[in-house]
């Protein structure tokens, strides 16, 4: 069964460093999401893409976070500079594009900022 | 502001019993509601979707109800098994957006 691929699986960095996460959605899925999940909380939407266009980035801290999906396929989320409070699981999800269909999540990238 | 609340306490139940989880929401009119299962260190996995005009959905040992008047969804796991131990997330959707609750952790004792 097709899966959403994410890398790296774990990332440890020091504050003020730059980090980047990569996501490859299921083939043919037009909609791609990046969520952040702090331990004990639910996933919080950071950014949503429809093909290569940003649909919603209202919760993305744009002073330090950036996201792109240049060819409408895979996507990269970057943090520069990282802060202690950025320690969390970063989840990528995709779906074909119909509004009410389920999301397919990757296994996430666990970020620890020291 | 929109708020989604799930059982604040973890749920510990005996194998074979029914687990009932609650999802309440305020300042929201979702077109549909979804339930996901999340194991430690993994991404959520979709379980069930119920639309605003539906009262109940079933899938194997799972049952979901949706009461738009009470602004509440109930999620039931019948004949629970230790393998059902996980965190269960409810998510409310409208248009393109999906917003998640904090989840309820269920532990099923053998």
CSV table of C-alpha atoms in Angstrom, one decimal:
chain,number,residue,atom,x,y,z
A,1,UNK,CA,0.0,0.0,0.0
A,2,UNK,CA,1.3,3.5,-0.9
A,3,UNK,CA,2.6,5.6,2.0
A,4,UNK,CA,3.6,9.1,2.7
A,5,UNK,CA,7.4,9.2,3.0
A,6,UNK,CA,9.1,11.6,5.5
A,7,UNK,CA,12.7,12.1,6.3
A,8,UNK,CA,14.6,12.3,8.5
A,9,UNK,CA,12.8,10.2,11.1
A,10,UNK,CA,14.7,11.9,14.0
A,11,UNK,CA,16.6,15.2,14.1
A,12,UNK,CA,18.6,16.7,16.9
A,13,UNK,CA,19.9,20.2,16.5
A,14,UNK,CA,21.1,23.1,18.6
A,15,UNK,CA,19.1,26.3,18.8
A,16,UNK,CA,19.8,28.9,16.2
A,17,UNK,CA,20.7,26.2,13.7
A,18,UNK,CA,18.7,25.6,10.5
A,19,UNK,CA,16.8,22.3,10.0
A,20,UNK,CA,14.8,21.0,7.0
A,21,UNK,CA,12.3,18.2,6.7
A,22,UNK,CA,11.2,16.4,3.5
A,23,UNK,CA,7.9,14.8,2.5
A,24,UNK,CA,6.9,12.8,-0.5
A,25,UNK,CA,3.1,12.3,-0.6
A,26,UNK,CA,1.2,9.4,-2.1
A,27,UNK,CA,1.4,9.6,-5.9
A,28,UNK,CA,-1.5,11.6,-7.3
A,29,UNK,CA,-2.4,13.3,-4.1
A,30,UNK,CA,-2.9,17.0,-4.9
A,31,UNK,CA,-3.3,18.2,-1.3
A,32,UNK,CA,-0.4,18.2,1.1
A,33,UNK,CA,-0.4,19.3,4.7
A,34,UNK,CA,2.3,20.0,7.3
A,35,UNK,CA,1.2,19.6,10.9
A,36,UNK,CA,3.2,20.1,14.1
A,37,UNK,CA,2.4,18.0,17.2
A,38,UNK,CA,3.7,18.8,20.6
A,39,UNK,CA,3.7,15.9,23.1
A,40,UNK,CA,0.3,15.4,24.6
A,41,UNK,CA,-1.5,17.7,22.1
A,42,UNK,CA,-3.2,17.1,18.8
A,43,UNK,CA,-1.7,18.0,15.4
A,44,UNK,CA,-1.7,21.7,14.6
A,45,UNK,CA,-1.9,22.7,11.0
A,46,UNK,CA,1.1,24.7,9.8
A,47,UNK,CA,0.6,24.9,6.1
A,48,UNK,CA,-1.6,23.4,3.4
A,49,UNK,CA,-0.7,23.1,-0.3
A,50,UNK,CA,-3.0,22.4,-3.3
A,51,UNK,CA,-0.7,21.2,-6.0
A,52,UNK,CA,2.2,23.8,-5.8
A,53,UNK,CA,0.1,26.6,-4.3
A,54,UNK,CA,-0.2,27.5,-0.7
A,55,UNK,CA,-3.9,27.3,0.4
A,56,UNK,CA,-3.4,28.1,4.1
A,57,UNK,CA,-0.3,29.2,6.0
A,58,UNK,CA,-2.1,31.4,8.6
A,59,UNK,CA,-0.5,29.4,11.5
A,60,UNK,CA,3.0,29.2,10.0
A,61,UNK,CA,5.5,31.3,12.0
A,62,UNK,CA,6.8,33.0,8.9
A,63,UNK,CA,9.7,34.8,10.6
A,64,UNK,CA,11.4,31.4,10.9
A,65,UNK,CA,9.5,28.8,9.1
A,66,UNK,CA,9.2,28.3,5.3
A,67,UNK,CA,7.6,25.6,3.2
A,68,UNK,CA,7.6,24.9,-0.5
A,69,UNK,CA,6.2,22.4,-3.0
A,70,UNK,CA,7.9,23.5,-6.2
A,71,UNK,CA,6.6,20.9,-8.6
A,72,UNK,CA,3.4,20.1,-6.8
A,73,UNK,CA,4.9,16.7,-5.7
A,74,UNK,CA,7.3,16.5,-2.7
A,75,UNK,CA,7.6,19.3,-0.2
A,76,UNK,CA,10.2,20.7,2.2
A,77,UNK,CA,9.6,22.5,5.5
A,78,UNK,CA,12.4,24.6,6.9
A,79,UNK,CA,13.1,26.2,10.2
A,80,UNK,CA,15.8,28.9,10.5
A,81,UNK,CA,16.8,29.6,13.2
A,82,UNK,CA,15.5,26.8,15.4
A,83,UNK,CA,14.3,27.6,18.9
A,84,UNK,CA,13.8,25.4,22.0
A,85,UNK,CA,10.0,25.6,21.6
A,86,UNK,CA,10.2,24.1,18.1
A,87,UNK,CA,10.8,20.6,19.6
A,88,UNK,CA,7.9,18.5,18.4
A,89,UNK,CA,6.8,15.9,15.9
A,90,UNK,CA,6.4,17.3,12.4
A,91,UNK,CA,3.8,15.4,10.4
A,92,UNK,CA,3.2,15.4,6.7
A,93,UNK,CA,-0.2,14.3,5.3
A,94,UNK,CA,-1.8,14.1,1.9
A,95,UNK,CA,-5.1,13.3,0.3
A,96,UNK,CA,-6.4,13.2,-3.3
A,97,UNK,CA,-8.0,16.5,-3.1
A,98,UNK,CA,-11.7,15.9,-2.3
A,99,UNK,CA,-12.6,18.0,0.7
A,100,UNK,CA,-13.9,15.4,3.0
A,101,UNK,CA,-11.7,12.4,2.4
A,102,UNK,CA,-9.3,11.0,4.9
A,103,UNK,CA,-5.8,12.2,5.4
A,104,UNK,CA,-2.9,9.8,5.0
A,105,UNK,CA,-0.1,10.7,7.4
A,106,UNK,CA,3.6,9.9,7.2
A,107,UNK,CA,5.5,8.6,10.3
A,108,UNK,CA,6.7,12.1,11.1
A,109,UNK,CA,10.0,13.7,11.9
A,110,UNK,CA,10.7,14.0,15.7
A,111,UNK,CA,12.7,17.2,16.2
A,112,UNK,CA,14.7,17.9,19.4
A,113,UNK,CA,16.2,21.4,19.8
A,114,UNK,CA,18.9,21.6,22.5
B,1,UNK,CA,-12.6,30.9,19.2
B,2,UNK,CA,-13.0,27.3,18.0
B,3,UNK,CA,-12.4,24.6,20.6
B,4,UNK,CA,-12.3,20.8,20.4
B,5,UNK,CA,-12.2,18.9,23.7
B,6,UNK,CA,-11.7,15.2,24.2
B,7,UNK,CA,-11.7,13.2,27.4
B,8,UNK,CA,-9.0,14.9,29.5
B,9,UNK,CA,-8.2,11.7,31.4
B,10,UNK,CA,-6.7,8.6,30.0
B,11,UNK,CA,-9.1,5.6,29.7
B,12,UNK,CA,-8.1,2.3,31.3
B,13,UNK,CA,-10.4,-0.6,30.6
B,14,UNK,CA,-10.5,-4.4,30.9
B,15,UNK,CA,-10.3,-6.5,27.8
B,16,UNK,CA,-13.7,-7.3,26.4
B,17,UNK,CA,-15.4,-4.2,27.7
B,18,UNK,CA,-16.6,-1.2,25.7
B,19,UNK,CA,-14.5,2.0,25.6
B,20,UNK,CA,-16.4,5.2,25.0
B,21,UNK,CA,-14.6,8.4,24.1
B,22,UNK,CA,-16.1,11.9,23.9
B,23,UNK,CA,-15.4,14.7,21.5
B,24,UNK,CA,-17.1,18.0,22.2
B,25,UNK,CA,-16.7,21.2,20.2
B,26,UNK,CA,-17.7,24.9,20.5
B,27,UNK,CA,-17.8,27.8,18.1
B,28,UNK,CA,-17.7,25.4,15.2
B,29,UNK,CA,-20.1,24.0,12.6
B,30,UNK,CA,-18.2,21.1,11.0
B,31,UNK,CA,-19.4,19.5,7.8
B,32,UNK,CA,-17.9,16.2,8.9
B,33,UNK,CA,-16.0,14.6,11.7
B,34,UNK,CA,-13.2,12.0,11.6
B,35,UNK,CA,-11.6,9.7,14.1
B,36,UNK,CA,-7.9,8.7,13.9
B,37,UNK,CA,-5.8,6.3,15.9
B,38,UNK,CA,-2.2,7.2,16.8
B,39,UNK,CA,0.4,4.9,18.2
B,40,UNK,CA,3.4,6.3,20.1
B,41,UNK,CA,6.0,7.9,17.7
B,42,UNK,CA,3.8,7.3,14.6
B,43,UNK,CA,1.5,9.4,12.5
B,44,UNK,CA,-2.3,9.2,12.9
B,45,UNK,CA,-4.2,6.5,11.0
B,46,UNK,CA,-7.8,7.2,9.7
B,47,UNK,CA,-10.5,5.1,11.2
B,48,UNK,CA,-14.0,6.6,10.5
B,49,UNK,CA,-15.7,9.6,8.9
B,50,UNK,CA,-19.2,10.8,9.7
B,51,UNK,CA,-21.0,13.7,8.0
B,52,UNK,CA,-23.2,16.3,9.6
B,53,UNK,CA,-26.4,14.7,8.3
B,54,UNK,CA,-25.5,11.3,9.6
B,55,UNK,CA,-26.3,10.1,13.2
B,56,UNK,CA,-24.2,6.9,13.4
B,57,UNK,CA,-21.5,5.0,11.6
B,58,UNK,CA,-20.1,1.5,12.2
B,59,UNK,CA,-17.0,-0.3,11.2
B,60,UNK,CA,-16.3,-3.7,12.6
B,61,UNK,CA,-16.0,-3.1,16.4
B,62,UNK,CA,-16.1,0.7,16.1
B,63,UNK,CA,-19.1,2.9,16.3
B,64,UNK,CA,-19.3,6.7,16.0
B,65,UNK,CA,-22.2,9.0,16.7
B,66,UNK,CA,-22.5,12.6,15.8
B,67,UNK,CA,-25.0,15.0,17.5
B,68,UNK,CA,-24.8,18.5,15.9
B,69,UNK,CA,-27.3,19.8,18.4
B,70,UNK,CA,-25.2,18.8,21.4
B,71,UNK,CA,-22.0,19.5,19.4
B,72,UNK,CA,-20.7,16.1,20.4
B,73,UNK,CA,-19.4,12.9,18.9
B,74,UNK,CA,-19.0,9.6,20.8
B,75,UNK,CA,-16.6,6.9,19.7
B,76,UNK,CA,-17.1,3.4,20.9
B,77,UNK,CA,-14.7,0.4,20.8
B,78,UNK,CA,-16.7,-2.7,21.6
B,79,UNK,CA,-15.2,-6.0,22.8
B,80,UNK,CA,-11.9,-4.1,23.3
B,81,UNK,CA,-8.5,-5.9,23.0
B,82,UNK,CA,-5.0,-5.0,24.2
B,83,UNK,CA,-4.2,-4.2,20.6
B,84,UNK,CA,-6.7,-1.4,20.7
B,85,UNK,CA,-4.4,0.5,23.2
B,86,UNK,CA,-3.5,3.8,21.5
B,87,UNK,CA,-4.4,7.5,21.4
B,88,UNK,CA,-7.6,8.3,19.6
B,89,UNK,CA,-8.0,11.7,17.9
B,90,UNK,CA,-11.1,13.4,16.7
B,91,UNK,CA,-10.9,15.9,13.9
B,92,UNK,CA,-13.5,18.3,12.7
B,93,UNK,CA,-13.6,19.4,9.0
B,94,UNK,CA,-15.2,22.0,6.8
B,95,UNK,CA,-14.1,23.1,3.4
B,96,UNK,CA,-10.5,22.0,3.1
B,97,UNK,CA,-9.4,22.4,6.8
B,98,UNK,CA,-9.2,19.6,9.4
B,99,UNK,CA,-8.7,20.6,13.0
B,100,UNK,CA,-7.7,18.0,15.7
B,101,UNK,CA,-8.5,17.5,19.3
B,102,UNK,CA,-5.7,16.6,21.8
B,103,UNK,CA,-6.7,12.9,21.8
B,104,UNK,CA,-7.6,10.4,24.5
B,105,UNK,CA,-5.2,7.6,25.4
B,106,UNK,CA,-6.8,4.2,25.8
B,107,UNK,CA,-5.2,1.3,27.6
B,108,UNK,CA,-6.8,-2.1,27.4
B,109,UNK,CA,-5.7,-4.5,30.2
B,110,UNK,CA,-5.6,-8.2,29.4
